[in-house]
Short mmCIF file of C-alpha atoms in Angstrom, two decimals:
data_model
loop_
_atom_site.label_atom_id
_atom_site.label_comp_id
_atom_site.label_asym_id
_atom_site.label_seq_id
_atom_site.Cartn_x
_atom_site.Cartn_y
_atom_site.Cartn_z
CA MET A 19 67.88 204.96 -140.88
CA GLN A 20 68.68 204.06 -137.26
CA CYS A 21 70.26 201.01 -136.50
CA GLU A 22 67.99 198.71 -134.54
CA PHE A 23 70.50 197.00 -132.68
CA GLN A 24 73.75 198.98 -131.53
CA THR A 25 75.96 196.53 -129.35
CA MET A 26 76.10 192.96 -131.27
CA ALA A 27 77.83 189.69 -129.56
CA THR A 28 77.95 185.83 -130.22
CA CYS A 29 75.23 183.72 -128.68
CA PRO A 30 76.56 181.20 -125.76
CA ILE A 31 73.45 178.71 -126.98
CA CYS A 32 73.89 179.02 -130.77
CA ASN A 33 76.83 181.10 -131.76
CA GLY A 34 74.44 183.33 -133.69
CA GLN A 35 74.76 187.05 -133.24
CA GLY A 36 72.23 189.26 -130.95
CA VAL A 37 72.27 192.32 -128.76
CA ILE A 38 73.53 193.39 -125.37
CA ARG A 39 71.17 194.94 -123.33
CA SER A 40 71.67 197.53 -120.84
CA TRP A 41 69.69 195.04 -117.98
CA GLU A 42 73.04 192.93 -118.41
CA GLY A 43 71.28 190.21 -120.90
CA PHE A 44 71.98 189.43 -124.05
CA GLU A 45 69.29 188.74 -126.66
CA CYS A 46 69.86 186.69 -129.75
CA VAL A 47 68.57 187.49 -133.13
CA ALA A 48 69.26 184.28 -134.50
CA CYS A 49 67.56 181.77 -131.70
CA GLY A 50 65.92 184.01 -129.56
CA SER A 51 67.85 182.86 -126.68
CA VAL A 52 68.60 185.36 -123.63
CA SER A 53 71.43 185.11 -121.55
CA VAL A 54 73.18 186.49 -118.70
CA LEU A 55 76.14 188.95 -119.75
CA ARG A 56 78.21 187.77 -117.04
CA LEU A 57 77.81 184.63 -115.04
CA PRO A 58 77.70 184.63 -111.17
CA SER A 59 80.85 182.97 -109.44
CA ILE A 60 80.42 179.67 -108.14
CA GLN A 61 80.07 180.50 -104.82
CA THR A 62 77.24 182.92 -105.22
CA LEU A 63 75.50 180.31 -106.53
CA ARG A 64 76.29 177.85 -103.95
CA ASP A 65 74.87 180.49 -101.25
CA PHE A 66 71.82 181.11 -103.53
CA TYR A 67 70.71 177.70 -103.61
CA ALA A 68 72.10 176.47 -100.02
CA SER A 69 68.43 178.04 -98.76
CA TYR A 70 66.72 178.17 -102.40
CA ASN A 71 64.20 175.16 -101.11
CA ASP A 72 63.25 176.86 -98.04
CA ASP A 73 61.02 179.11 -99.67
CA TYR A 74 60.33 177.90 -103.17
CA HIS A 75 56.60 177.74 -104.05
CA GLY A 76 56.51 177.25 -107.85
CA GLY A 77 56.46 180.80 -108.71
CA GLY A 78 53.42 182.84 -108.94
CA ARG A 79 51.60 184.17 -105.75
CA LYS A 80 52.44 182.06 -102.66
CA SER A 81 48.56 182.24 -101.96
CA GLY A 82 47.46 178.76 -102.88
CA ALA A 83 50.90 177.66 -103.85
CA GLN A 84 51.01 174.12 -102.27
CA ARG A 85 47.77 173.16 -104.55
CA ARG A 86 49.35 174.81 -107.48
CA GLN A 87 52.44 172.41 -106.98
CA TRP A 88 50.54 169.33 -106.98
CA ARG A 89 48.50 170.41 -109.89
CA TYR A 90 51.74 170.85 -111.49
CA ALA A 91 52.97 167.78 -110.30
CA VAL A 92 49.99 165.75 -111.45
CA SER A 93 50.25 167.27 -114.88
CA TYR A 94 53.69 166.74 -115.03
CA LEU A 95 52.97 162.45 -114.14
CA LYS A 96 50.41 162.71 -116.94
CA LEU A 97 53.04 163.88 -119.44
CA ALA A 98 55.69 161.70 -118.81
CA GLY A 99 53.43 158.71 -118.22
CA ARG A 100 52.39 158.77 -121.68
CA TYR A 101 55.86 157.99 -122.76
CA VAL A 102 57.48 155.73 -119.62
CA PRO A 103 54.64 154.45 -117.72
CA ARG A 104 56.97 152.16 -115.02
CA GLY A 105 60.68 151.83 -114.82
CA ARG A 106 63.43 153.82 -113.26
CA ALA A 107 63.03 157.70 -112.88
CA ILE A 108 65.28 160.16 -112.04
CA ASP A 109 64.24 163.76 -111.55
CA ILE A 110 66.67 166.58 -111.77
CA GLY A 111 66.11 169.58 -109.57
CA PRO A 112 62.73 168.99 -107.85
CA ALA A 113 62.90 171.51 -105.16
CA ASN A 114 59.96 170.88 -102.85
CA SER A 115 57.84 169.83 -105.77
CA PRO A 116 55.58 166.45 -104.85
CA PHE A 117 56.01 165.13 -107.90
CA PRO A 118 58.95 162.20 -107.05
CA ASN A 119 56.43 161.08 -104.46
CA LEU A 120 53.92 160.72 -107.17
CA LEU A 121 56.19 158.81 -109.01
CA VAL A 122 56.80 156.34 -106.46
CA HIS A 123 52.85 155.94 -105.94
CA ALA A 124 52.45 155.37 -109.56
CA GLY A 125 55.01 152.28 -109.49
CA TYR A 126 58.37 153.88 -110.28
CA GLU A 127 61.74 153.43 -108.71
CA VAL A 128 62.84 157.01 -107.80
CA ALA A 129 66.06 158.74 -107.43
CA VAL A 130 66.52 162.81 -107.04
CA ALA A 131 69.32 165.20 -107.64
CA ASP A 132 69.28 168.52 -106.11
CA TYR A 133 72.02 170.91 -104.52
CA ALA A 134 69.88 170.17 -101.26
CA LYS A 135 67.69 167.32 -100.17
CA PRO A 136 64.24 168.13 -100.68
CA SER A 137 61.95 168.10 -97.50
CA GLY A 138 59.17 165.49 -97.31
CA LEU A 139 60.47 163.10 -99.71
CA ASN A 140 59.05 159.78 -99.38
CA PRO A 141 61.67 157.36 -97.82
CA ARG A 142 61.72 155.18 -100.99
CA VAL A 143 63.03 158.02 -103.10
CA ARG A 144 66.75 157.79 -103.44
CA TYR A 145 68.45 161.34 -102.95
CA ILE A 146 71.33 162.43 -105.13
CA ASP A 147 73.69 165.40 -104.39
CA LEU A 148 73.67 167.82 -107.26
CA SER A 149 77.11 169.39 -107.21
CA PHE A 150 78.96 172.45 -108.62
CA ASP A 151 82.08 171.48 -110.12
CA GLU A 152 85.02 173.59 -110.65
CA GLU A 153 83.80 175.24 -113.89
CA GLY A 154 80.28 175.93 -112.41
CA ASP A 155 78.58 173.35 -114.39
CA THR A 156 76.18 170.67 -112.35
CA ALA A 157 76.97 167.07 -111.99
CA PRO A 158 75.08 164.03 -109.99
CA HIS A 159 76.72 161.10 -108.53
CA ALA A 160 74.39 158.79 -110.38
CA PRO A 161 75.19 155.67 -112.78
CA MET A 162 75.34 156.74 -116.03
CA GLU A 163 72.95 155.13 -118.69
CA SER A 164 70.56 153.75 -116.13
CA PHE A 165 67.43 155.32 -116.19
CA ASP A 166 64.22 154.82 -118.28
CA LEU A 167 62.77 158.42 -117.77
CA VAL A 168 64.78 161.78 -116.76
CA THR A 169 62.73 164.73 -115.92
CA SER A 170 63.81 168.07 -115.23
CA PHE A 171 61.37 170.63 -114.93
CA ALA A 172 62.41 174.49 -114.82
CA VAL A 173 66.18 173.92 -114.39
CA ILE A 174 67.85 174.59 -117.74
CA GLU A 175 67.30 178.28 -117.10
CA HIS A 176 69.51 177.97 -113.61
CA THR A 177 72.44 176.27 -115.02
CA ARG A 178 75.66 178.27 -116.22
CA ASN A 179 76.17 176.16 -119.29
CA PRO A 180 72.99 174.77 -120.90
CA ARG A 181 75.20 172.72 -123.24
CA ALA A 182 76.86 170.71 -120.66
CA TRP A 183 73.98 170.43 -118.54
CA VAL A 184 72.10 168.88 -121.55
CA LYS A 185 75.25 166.54 -121.91
CA MET A 186 75.08 165.41 -118.17
CA ILE A 187 71.39 164.62 -118.24
CA THR A 188 71.61 162.76 -121.51
CA GLY A 189 74.32 160.84 -120.02
CA LEU A 190 71.86 159.56 -117.41
CA ALA A 191 69.25 158.06 -120.01
CA ARG A 192 69.61 154.40 -121.11
CA PRO A 193 69.40 153.69 -124.87
CA GLY A 194 65.51 154.21 -125.52
CA ALA A 195 64.83 156.42 -122.35
CA TYR A 196 62.69 159.65 -122.58
CA LEU A 197 63.34 162.72 -121.49
CA VAL A 198 60.67 165.45 -120.37
CA LEU A 199 61.66 168.94 -119.30
CA THR A 200 59.73 172.48 -118.88
CA THR A 201 61.33 175.51 -119.40
CA PRO A 202 60.43 179.44 -119.68
CA GLU A 203 59.07 180.12 -123.49
CA ILE A 204 61.56 182.44 -125.31
CA GLY A 205 62.23 183.07 -128.80
CA ARG A 206 58.75 183.43 -130.17
CA PHE A 207 56.67 186.22 -132.07
CA SER A 208 55.47 187.71 -128.54
CA ASP A 209 58.98 187.48 -126.82
CA ARG A 210 61.02 189.00 -129.66
CA ASN A 211 58.53 192.00 -129.96
CA ALA A 212 57.25 192.73 -126.62
CA LEU A 213 57.33 196.10 -125.53
CA GLY A 214 60.03 195.44 -122.80
CA ARG A 215 62.11 192.37 -121.91
CA THR A 216 60.85 188.78 -120.75
CA ARG A 217 59.81 188.52 -116.87
CA TRP A 218 61.77 185.43 -116.92
CA PHE A 219 65.30 186.78 -116.88
CA SER A 220 66.50 187.06 -113.44
CA PRO A 221 69.91 186.44 -112.58
CA PRO A 222 71.29 184.95 -110.35
CA GLU A 223 68.13 182.80 -110.61
CA HIS A 224 67.61 182.20 -114.01
CA LEU A 225 70.79 182.80 -116.24
CA HIS A 226 70.03 181.30 -119.94
CA LEU A 227 66.38 181.37 -121.30
CA VAL A 228 66.74 178.61 -124.17
CA SER A 229 64.19 178.81 -127.17
CA GLY A 230 62.88 176.04 -128.50
CA GLU A 231 64.79 176.08 -131.72
CA SER A 232 68.13 175.76 -129.74
CA MET A 233 66.53 173.51 -127.15
CA CYS A 234 66.26 170.99 -129.85
CA GLY A 235 69.38 171.65 -131.26
CA LEU A 236 71.24 170.91 -128.11
CA PHE A 237 69.61 167.62 -127.38
CA GLU A 238 70.02 166.51 -131.00
CA GLN A 239 73.63 167.18 -130.53
CA ALA A 240 73.43 165.31 -127.17
CA GLY A 241 72.02 162.37 -129.23
CA CYS A 242 68.47 162.78 -128.76
CA MET A 243 65.77 162.91 -130.77
CA PRO A 244 62.91 165.67 -130.48
CA VAL A 245 59.38 163.74 -129.65
CA ARG A 246 57.25 166.22 -128.87
CA GLN A 247 57.11 169.89 -127.91
CA GLY A 248 54.46 172.65 -126.85
CA ARG A 249 53.01 175.17 -124.42
CA PHE A 250 52.68 173.85 -120.65
CA GLU A 251 49.89 175.06 -118.57
CA LEU A 252 47.50 173.60 -116.26
CA GLY A 253 44.20 173.95 -118.02
CA PRO A 254 42.21 175.34 -120.86
CA LEU A 255 41.39 178.69 -119.35
CA ARG A 256 44.54 179.47 -117.74
CA TRP A 257 45.97 178.41 -121.19
CA THR A 258 44.09 180.63 -122.92
CA ALA A 259 44.54 183.64 -120.86
CA ARG A 260 48.09 183.15 -120.47
CA TYR A 261 48.83 183.02 -124.26
CA GLY A 262 46.05 185.10 -125.20
CA LEU A 263 48.08 188.10 -123.31
CA LEU A 264 51.10 186.88 -124.56
CA ALA A 265 49.60 187.04 -128.30
CA VAL A 266 48.41 190.80 -127.68
CA GLU A 267 51.87 191.68 -126.48
CA GLY A 268 53.61 190.60 -129.57
CA ALA A 269 51.01 192.14 -131.84
CA VAL A 270 51.08 195.62 -130.32
CA GLY A 271 54.63 195.38 -129.76
CA TYR A 272 55.37 194.59 -133.40
CA ALA A 273 53.12 197.57 -134.91
CA VAL A 274 55.19 199.87 -132.40
CA ARG A 275 58.60 198.19 -133.71
CA LYS A 276 57.73 198.71 -137.28
CA ALA A 277 55.94 202.26 -136.64
CA VAL A 278 58.54 203.83 -134.08
CA PRO A 279 61.53 201.82 -133.56
CA GLY A 280 63.25 204.33 -131.54
CA PHE A 281 60.37 204.25 -128.90
CA TRP A 282 60.16 200.27 -128.99
CA GLN A 283 63.93 200.47 -128.36
CA ARG A 284 63.62 202.33 -125.52
CA SER A 285 60.78 200.20 -123.99
CA ARG A 286 63.24 196.96 -124.79
CA GLU A 287 65.60 198.39 -122.41
CA ASN A 288 63.56 200.01 -119.72
CA CYS A 289 60.42 197.87 -119.34
CA ARG A 290 59.37 194.25 -118.87
CA SER A 291 56.54 192.63 -120.45
CA LEU A 292 53.62 191.11 -118.63
CA GLY A 293 53.14 187.67 -120.27
CA GLN A 294 55.18 184.65 -119.27
CA GLY A 295 55.03 181.25 -121.39
CA ILE A 296 56.01 177.82 -120.70
CA ALA A 297 57.15 175.42 -123.00
CA TYR A 298 57.46 171.61 -122.62
CA PHE A 299 59.58 168.85 -124.40
CA VAL A 300 59.94 165.67 -124.87
CA PHE A 301 63.19 163.85 -126.21
CA ARG A 302 64.29 160.27 -126.61
CA LYS A 303 67.32 158.64 -126.39
CA PRO A 304 68.06 156.48 -129.78
CA PRO A 305 67.62 152.49 -128.49
CA VAL A 306 70.10 150.00 -129.16
CA GLN A 307 69.56 148.62 -133.00
CA GLY A 308 67.21 145.55 -132.18
CA ARG A 309 65.53 146.57 -129.08
CA ASN A 310 62.55 149.08 -128.37
#
């Protein structure tokens, strides 16, 4: 019987076993995360992000990007506002999203941390430099345990060390605070079985795609409790289209994987899947005993 996985290695996210792919990625069999095999140098990342915000348009087609960015920002505010309707908030890596400005208009005291100062920030938003340290991790020069709400949308996949990044952002949250984030979806049935690798994997931009299982594990190790997680989309029609496509890809890929494993293996190496899911997570840092 042909062995499905030929070259095995250890997952940098969960320490499980997985397969090394020819496209310079690693797929974890245990948790479903996908990671880059060779991390880019710190200088490569500094150069890449020096002008990143200039062209960033929130993914997808550039036409209609401004309206789409606004809709995403409104959805983020609605999600975060369920848990923290007011207070001190910090948004990590907003690029040129209008979300920080929406926070200001909603009555929050707002800070942002990014590699470069986003354009168009409300003057009431405090900018904090998000710097690479000598190991290539990131750290904002902000007071620890000082924010009621910590948000970070589509950022963890850009980091060299997701475990260190989670420790950093949980350190910004005061006891009882909530952390809300999104990231490319990975590790579900469709991602594991599709006839091709995920389109979300794109070094030096996306380095680690963290599965829902491992995301919860990382935050629990950092002392935070999972509150809610799910699939993110702007509306029911878009949700049905996006995740319907993923369901079809997963079902077809699973059937081919069982019937013709050699063809499935070659497709996994040489093709890309069509679907791209987005996951959201809400975590809470436990409050001090006797306080809310």
